[in-house]
Amino acid sequence: MKTYLVGGAVRDRLLGNAVKDRDWVVVGAQPEDLLRANYKPVGKDFPVFLHPQTGEEYALARTERKTGRGYHGFAFDTDASVTLEDDLRRRDLTINAIAEDENGTLIDPFGGARDLDAKLLRHVSPAFAEDPVRVLRVARFAARFAARGFRIAAATLTLMRQMVSSGEVDHLVPERVWAETQKALTESTPSAFLRALRDCQALARLYPEIDALYGVPQRAEFHPEIDSGVHTELVVDMAARLAPSDALIGWCALVHDLGKALTPKDQLPRHHGHEHSGIAPIAALNARLKVSSEYAALAQLVCKLHLLAHTALELRPATVLGIFEQLDAFRRPDRIEPFLLACEADKRGRLGLEESAYPQAQFLRAAFAAAAEVGAQPFVDRGLQGPAVGEAMRAARVNAIAALTPKSAS
């Protein structure tokens, strides 16, 4: 029985990145061997075990055989005769198919280290096409490594296109699409995820509401990039810059302008009312991908309210209070910061305007803090009851915001 460090830990060490998680493959063993050594079994589809001291994952070397469509259409073989190279061959990308033995020696039968040097995302074998999740994974790795100059190999992109045209990606379950989307939104360049999926035609298949934004013009004086799809790419990258690794803000940024794809052509490049027309496609996308409730709710609120946030310095105090009330922020104060960061990402996610100021966020933070200071007890102490307490609180909150509001908006 021999164990090897595999996958991301080896890749990240070669890239000079911090190694967060370490995964191991065990060659020449049966499940009983690991159970006798007090490893804890955790794998559902194939034998994976947790080390009794470190808690790290140890998987038996395996091969897989396609038995049906989609992610679950595989049969696995974990016989002790399966070799390390057999196990590495089933992996997605060459940069993830490198192993390291106990002496630190690399086992790299598919040229992963060479592809790291060449900044290339390349599939290991034709078996890549058997698992549709790999289309999303390659796009996600593109988002992770775009800033380093990595690109998808031409042959791999061709294979991804074939997987889309054959209908293989149509068998992806919503939960897996959403999981990969969330992960992509935590990467440094989420726009590369969108571009990779668009390059292989998967964006239109999996996220038609987002794909529909490409080619839709906007007013150049507000959006020098003009194209709504390009704007969306800039916004998700700005969200990643403002709130690194925050998929909630990334999701709000990704879908905030879906209404622009529905603007009648005779109204272009204006998009009057897009903040309202975008609610329905966001709801459809949320439902189809089974997006978690808080992501779904805040995404729709950002869509509905982002234009008000942009004009916050000109709004009447009562309208500003209305933003907070629609966010349900007095009960959910945790929504304020994600909302403001998503709005700032939208405002700064424009060609040449990346370094522009967004004083609206500072004002809205201060306005909410002032309004939140108003409580019910003073009005109860004055003898008010029922709805009168709420009315008095609202009036006091408006006054608190008015004290901070620029005179031009009063």
C-alpha positions as semicolon CSV with decimal commas, in nm:
position;residue;x (nm);y (nm);z (nm)
1;M;0,000;0,000;0,000
2;K;0,138;0,341;-0,103
3;T;-0,005;0,689;-0,058
4;Y;0,048;0,994;-0,278
5;L;-0,041;1,360;-0,240
6;V;-0,254;1,453;-0,541
7;G;-0,447;1,728;-0,713
8;G;-0,480;2,083;-0,589
9;A;-0,221;2,061;-0,313
10;V;0,050;1,964;-0,560
11;R;-0,068;2,217;-0,818
12;D;-0,080;2,503;-0,570
13;R;0,263;2,425;-0,427
14;L;0,411;2,434;-0,777
15;L;0,239;2,769;-0,835
16;G;0,375;2,908;-0,511
17;N;0,029;2,937;-0,355
18;A;-0,059;2,850;0,001
19;V;-0,183;2,492;0,025
20;K;-0,519;2,490;0,205
21;D;-0,638;2,131;0,172
22;R;-0,444;1,815;0,106
23;D;-0,595;1,511;-0,067
24;W;-0,433;1,172;-0,093
25;V;-0,474;0,868;-0,314
26;V;-0,401;0,518;-0,186
27;V;-0,267;0,260;-0,431
28;G;-0,262;-0,116;-0,373
29;A;-0,519;-0,129;-0,093
30;Q;-0,873;-0,241;-0,021
31;P;-1,123;-0,066;0,208
32;E;-1,056;-0,324;0,478
33;D;-0,690;-0,220;0,492
34;L;-0,783;0,139;0,579
35;L;-1,055;0,038;0,821
36;R;-0,805;-0,177;1,011
37;A;-0,580;0,131;1,036
38;N;-0,870;0,325;1,196
39;Y;-0,948;0,544;0,894
40;K;-1,310;0,667;0,898
41;P;-1,515;0,596;0,580
42;V;-1,703;0,893;0,437
43;G;-1,740;0,830;0,062
44;K;-2,086;0,761;-0,076
45;D;-2,011;0,684;-0,441
46;F;-1,664;0,537;-0,391
47;P;-1,436;0,464;-0,095
48;V;-1,299;0,778;0,066
49;F;-1,159;0,778;0,419
50;L;-1,050;1,034;0,678
51;H;-0,708;0,994;0,836
52;P;-0,745;0,912;1,209
53;Q;-0,506;1,190;1,314
54;T;-0,506;1,461;1,046
55;G;-0,864;1,427;0,920
56;E;-0,737;1,459;0,562
57;E;-0,909;1,267;0,283
58;Y;-0,760;0,946;0,150
59;A;-0,930;0,796;-0,156
60;L;-0,860;0,454;-0,300
61;A;-0,713;0,475;-0,648
62;R;-0,996;0,422;-0,893
63;T;-1,099;0,405;-1,252
64;E;-1,443;0,496;-1,381
65;R;-1,663;0,378;-1,665
66;K;-1,942;0,576;-1,825
67;T;-2,278;0,403;-1,778
68;G;-2,529;0,682;-1,846
69;R;-2,579;1,051;-1,906
70;G;-2,485;1,322;-1,662
71;Y;-2,276;1,351;-1,349
72;H;-2,396;1,030;-1,183
73;G;-2,370;0,805;-1,488
74;F;-2,049;0,627;-1,382
75;A;-1,938;0,294;-1,241
76;F;-1,619;0,291;-1,032
77;D;-1,349;0,030;-0,990
78;T;-1,130;0,055;-0,679
79;D;-0,956;-0,280;-0,706
80;A;-0,608;-0,296;-0,552
81;S;-0,467;-0,349;-0,901
82;V;-0,561;0,007;-1,010
83;T;-0,239;0,204;-1,059
84;L;-0,158;0,564;-0,977
85;E;-0,146;0,649;-1,347
86;D;-0,488;0,487;-1,395
87;D;-0,625;0,714;-1,121
88;L;-0,461;1,029;-1,257
89;R;-0,587;0,958;-1,610
90;R;-0,952;0,996;-1,500
91;R;-0,895;1,352;-1,368
92;D;-1,014;1,663;-1,552
93;L;-0,710;1,884;-1,622
94;T;-0,343;1,799;-1,646
95;I;-0,260;2,057;-1,381
96;N;-0,482;1,859;-1,142
97;A;-0,334;1,521;-1,243
98;I;0,005;1,554;-1,074
99;A;0,101;1,340;-0,775
100;E;0,383;1,360;-0,525
101;D;0,531;1,068;-0,333
102;E;0,656;1,061;0,024
103;N;0,999;1,188;-0,089
104;G;0,855;1,490;-0,270
105;T;0,914;1,339;-0,614
106;L;0,656;1,439;-0,876
107;I;0,468;1,177;-1,074
108;D;0,338;1,366;-1,375
109;P;0,248;1,130;-1,660
110;F;0,031;1,384;-1,846
111;G;0,251;1,692;-1,843
112;G;0,070;1,896;-1,580
113;A;0,384;2,076;-1,460
114;R;0,466;2,171;-1,817
115;D;0,114;2,308;-1,863
116;L;0,149;2,509;-1,543
117;D;0,459;2,671;-1,690
118;A;0,275;2,730;-2,018
119;K;-0,032;2,866;-1,830
120;L;-0,255;2,616;-2,007
121;L;-0,579;2,452;-1,895
122;R;-0,573;2,125;-2,088
123;H;-0,781;1,809;-2,048
124;V;-0,608;1,486;-1,953
125;S;-0,783;1,244;-2,188
126;P;-1,091;1,207;-2,412
127;A;-1,273;1,074;-2,104
128;F;-1,304;1,441;-2,005
129;A;-1,613;1,456;-2,228
130;E;-1,796;1,197;-2,021
131;D;-1,859;1,429;-1,725
132;P;-2,054;1,752;-1,797
133;V;-1,950;1,907;-1,463
134;R;-1,605;1,947;-1,616
135;V;-1,732;2,220;-1,847
136;L;-1,814;2,425;-1,538
137;R;-1,494;2,326;-1,360
138;V;-1,272;2,439;-1,647
139;A;-1,460;2,769;-1,660
140;R;-1,412;2,804;-1,285
141;F;-1,039;2,738;-1,312
142;A;-1,029;2,999;-1,587
143;A;-1,178;3,245;-1,336
144;R;-0,923;3,144;-1,074
145;F;-0,616;3,172;-1,292
146;A;-0,711;3,440;-1,547
147;A;-0,510;3,702;-1,359
148;R;-0,203;3,481;-1,403
149;G;-0,256;3,466;-1,779
150;F;-0,390;3,110;-1,804
151;R;-0,596;3,014;-2,108
152;I;-0,801;2,712;-2,211
153;A;-0,627;2,486;-2,463
154;A;-0,789;2,494;-2,805
155;A;-0,848;2,118;-2,808
156;T;-1,012;2,136;-2,464
157;L;-1,241;2,418;-2,573
158;T;-1,338;2,215;-2,880
159;L;-1,424;1,921;-2,656
160;M;-1,632;2,146;-2,432
161;R;-1,826;2,271;-2,736
162;Q;-1,893;1,913;-2,840
163;M;-2,026;1,836;-2,492
164;V;-2,270;2,126;-2,527
165;S;-2,381;2,041;-2,879
166;S;-2,430;1,672;-2,791
167;G;-2,660;1,767;-2,506
168;E;-2,434;1,627;-2,235
169;V;-2,447;1,949;-2,032
170;D;-2,826;1,936;-2,035
171;H;-2,801;1,652;-1,784
172;L;-2,636;1,866;-1,518
173;V;-2,845;1,877;-1,203
174;P;-2,935;2,228;-1,079
175;E;-2,762;2,180;-0,745
176;R;-2,429;2,109;-0,914
177;V;-2,461;2,404;-1,152
178;W;-2,534;2,631;-0,856
179;A;-2,246;2,490;-0,651
180;E;-1,998;2,555;-0,932
181;T;-2,146;2,901;-0,990
182;Q;-2,099;2,992;-0,626
183;K;-1,739;2,874;-0,635
184;A;-1,671;3,070;-0,954
185;L;-1,804;3,387;-0,792
186;T;-1,545;3,352;-0,515
187;E;-1,258;3,354;-0,766
188;S;-1,060;3,666;-0,850
189;T;-1,187;3,706;-1,208
190;P;-1,544;3,575;-1,238
191;S;-1,576;3,731;-1,582
192;A;-1,346;3,457;-1,715
193;F;-1,605;3,201;-1,601
194;L;-1,867;3,376;-1,815
195;R;-1,636;3,410;-2,114
196;A;-1,529;3,046;-2,101
197;L;-1,888;2,926;-2,090
198;R;-1,983;3,163;-2,368
199;D;-1,690;3,047;-2,581
200;C;-1,819;2,689;-2,567
201;Q;-2,187;2,791;-2,602
202;A;-2,270;2,662;-2,253
203;L;-2,372;3,003;-2,117
204;A;-2,679;3,015;-2,341
205;R;-2,771;2,661;-2,239
206;L;-2,722;2,695;-1,864
207;Y;-2,776;3,067;-1,801
208;P;-2,984;3,198;-2,094
209;E;-3,093;3,504;-1,896
210;I;-2,729;3,612;-1,862
211;D;-2,628;3,518;-2,215
212;A;-2,913;3,734;-2,347
213;L;-2,736;4,047;-2,218
214;Y;-2,455;4,020;-2,472
215;G;-2,502;4,246;-2,769
216;V;-2,761;4,464;-2,593
217;P;-2,642;4,828;-2,611
218;Q;-2,649;5,085;-2,331
219;R;-2,606;5,461;-2,339
220;A;-2,238;5,534;-2,393
221;E;-2,236;5,840;-2,166
222;F;-2,319;5,615;-1,870
223;H;-2,166;5,293;-2,000
224;P;-1,855;5,349;-2,212
225;E;-1,835;4,969;-2,259
226;I;-2,182;4,989;-2,427
227;D;-2,249;4,613;-2,433
228;S;-2,464;4,497;-2,139
229;G;-2,288;4,162;-2,127
230;V;-1,948;4,327;-2,108
231;H;-2,084;4,552;-1,833
232;T;-2,190;4,243;-1,638
233;E;-1,838;4,103;-1,669
234;L;-1,692;4,427;-1,536
235;V;-1,940;4,432;-1,248
236;V;-1,869;4,078;-1,128
237;D;-1,496;4,146;-1,141
238;M;-1,545;4,467;-0,943
239;A;-1,755;4,276;-0,689
240;A;-1,469;4,027;-0,652
241;R;-1,233;4,319;-0,596
242;L;-1,454;4,496;-0,341
243;A;-1,563;4,181;-0,156
244;P;-1,312;3,900;-0,224
245;S;-1,454;3,548;-0,203
246;D;-1,807;3,674;-0,130
247;A;-2,038;3,475;-0,356
248;L;-2,352;3,651;-0,228
249;I;-2,234;3,990;-0,350
250;G;-2,105;3,824;-0,666
251;W;-2,446;3,672;-0,739
252;C;-2,622;4,005;-0,689
253;A;-2,369;4,167;-0,923
254;L;-2,412;3,895;-1,183
255;V;-2,789;3,923;-1,217
256;H;-2,860;4,287;-1,129
257;D;-2,921;4,397;-1,490
258;L;-3,110;4,100;-1,637
259;G;-3,397;4,335;-1,722
260;K;-3,187;4,502;-1,992
261;A;-3,219;4,192;-2,210
262;L;-3,596;4,251;-2,213
263;T;-3,590;4,616;-2,322
264;P;-3,788;4,661;-2,647
265;K;-3,551;4,726;-2,937
266;D;-3,721;5,053;-3,027
267;Q;-3,624;5,191;-2,684
268;L;-3,254;5,101;-2,700
269;P;-3,002;5,208;-2,584
270;R;-3,220;5,340;-2,300
271;H;-3,343;5,088;-2,046
272;H;-3,628;5,261;-1,868
273;G;-3,772;5,036;-1,599
274;H;-3,513;4,761;-1,630
275;E;-3,485;4,749;-1,251
276;H;-3,842;4,621;-1,244
277;S;-3,843;4,404;-1,556
278;G;-3,536;4,224;-1,424
279;I;-3,723;4,074;-1,129
280;A;-3,896;3,800;-1,331
281;P;-3,582;3,659;-1,502
282;I;-3,395;3,666;-1,171
283;A;-3,680;3,472;-1,009
284;A;-3,675;3,220;-1,293
285;L;-3,299;3,173;-1,266
286;N;-3,316;3,145;-0,887
287;A;-3,588;2,881;-0,912
288;R;-3,420;2,678;-1,186
289;L;-3,084;2,661;-1,007
290;K;-3,246;2,617;-0,664
291;V;-3,061;2,919;-0,533
292;S;-3,063;2,960;-0,155
293;S;-3,332;3,190;-0,019
294;E;-3,109;3,475;0,098
295;Y;-2,916;3,485;-0,230
296;A;-3,245;3,485;-0,419
297;A;-3,402;3,758;-0,207
298;L;-3,106;3,995;-0,202
299;A;-3,042;3,955;-0,575
300;Q;-3,395;4,071;-0,651
301;L;-3,364;4,360;-0,407
302;V;-3,038;4,478;-0,563
303;C;-3,202;4,462;-0,905
304;K;-3,502;4,662;-0,785
305;L;-3,319;4,922;-0,577
306;H;-2,975;4,977;-0,731
307;L;-3,080;5,285;-0,929
308;L;-3,217;5,443;-0,612
309;A;-2,886;5,375;-0,439
310;H;-2,700;5,547;-0,724
311;T;-2,914;5,858;-0,679
312;A;-2,917;5,848;-0,298
313;L;-2,760;6,193;-0,259
314;E;-3,051;6,349;-0,449
315;L;-3,335;6,152;-0,287
316;R;-3,582;6,283;-0,033
317;P;-3,523;6,146;0,318
318;A;-3,849;5,949;0,308
319;T;-3,737;5,777;-0,012
320;V;-3,404;5,687;0,145
321;L;-3,591;5,536;0,438
322;G;-3,800;5,343;0,186
323;I;-3,483;5,175;0,057
324;F;-3,406;5,047;0,405
325;E;-3,763;4,936;0,459
326;Q;-3,772;4,740;0,133
327;L;-3,447;4,572;0,233
328;D;-3,613;4,487;0,568
329;A;-3,288;4,624;0,702
330;F;-3,411;4,715;1,050
331;R;-3,472;4,346;1,110
332;R;-3,193;4,235;0,875
333;P;-2,911;4,488;0,920
334;D;-2,671;4,232;0,773
335;R;-2,820;4,313;0,430
336;I;-2,696;4,671;0,420
337;E;-2,330;4,606;0,345
338;P;-2,381;4,340;0,074
339;F;-2,643;4,562;-0,089
340;L;-2,415;4,866;-0,093
341;L;-2,114;4,671;-0,218
342;A;-2,318;4,521;-0,502
343;C;-2,441;4,870;-0,595
344;E;-2,090;5,009;-0,583
345;A;-1,971;4,723;-0,805
346;D;-2,237;4,819;-1,057
347;K;-2,139;5,186;-1,055
348;R;-1,766;5,117;-1,085
349;G;-1,800;4,820;-1,318
350;R;-1,781;5,039;-1,626
351;L;-1,504;5,085;-1,878
352;G;-1,260;5,347;-1,752
353;L;-1,461;5,419;-1,435
354;E;-1,314;5,149;-1,215
355;E;-1,145;5,397;-0,981
356;S;-1,438;5,637;-0,954
357;A;-1,571;5,734;-0,612
358;Y;-1,903;5,609;-0,478
359;P;-2,000;5,852;-0,199
360;Q;-2,355;5,720;-0,207
361;A;-2,245;5,415;-0,007
362;Q;-2,094;5,625;0,270
363;F;-2,408;5,839;0,289
364;L;-2,642;5,539;0,297
365;R;-2,437;5,370;0,569
366;A;-2,459;5,685;0,781
367;A;-2,829;5,730;0,705
368;F;-2,908;5,375;0,806
369;A;-2,706;5,405;1,127
370;A;-2,895;5,722;1,217
371;A;-3,234;5,571;1,137
372;A;-3,155;5,251;1,325
373;E;-3,091;5,452;1,641
374;V;-3,464;5,531;1,656
375;G;-3,640;5,281;1,879
376;A;-3,997;5,228;1,996
377;Q;-3,954;5,274;2,370
378;P;-3,951;5,657;2,385
379;F;-4,284;5,666;2,201
380;V;-4,434;5,396;2,420
381;D;-4,323;5,597;2,723
382;R;-4,513;5,893;2,580
383;G;-4,830;5,683;2,579
384;L;-4,849;5,593;2,211
385;Q;-4,990;5,253;2,121
386;G;-5,032;5,026;1,821
387;P;-4,988;5,177;1,475
388;A;-4,918;5,518;1,627
389;V;-4,585;5,389;1,755
390;G;-4,481;5,279;1,407
391;E;-4,590;5,608;1,253
392;A;-4,393;5,806;1,509
393;M;-4,086;5,591;1,461
394;R;-4,103;5,638;1,086
395;A;-4,132;6,015;1,119
396;A;-3,835;6,021;1,357
397;R;-3,629;5,810;1,118
398;V;-3,709;6,045;0,831
399;N;-3,593;6,337;1,046
400;A;-3,274;6,153;1,141
401;I;-3,196;6,094;0,773
402;A;-3,290;6,451;0,686
403;A;-3,021;6,577;0,922
404;L;-2,764;6,402;0,703
405;T;-2,922;6,466;0,364
406;P;-2,768;6,726;0,129
407;K;-2,990;7,036;0,114
408;S;-3,058;6,985;-0,257
409;A;-3,244;6,662;-0,172
410;S;-3,440;6,798;0,122
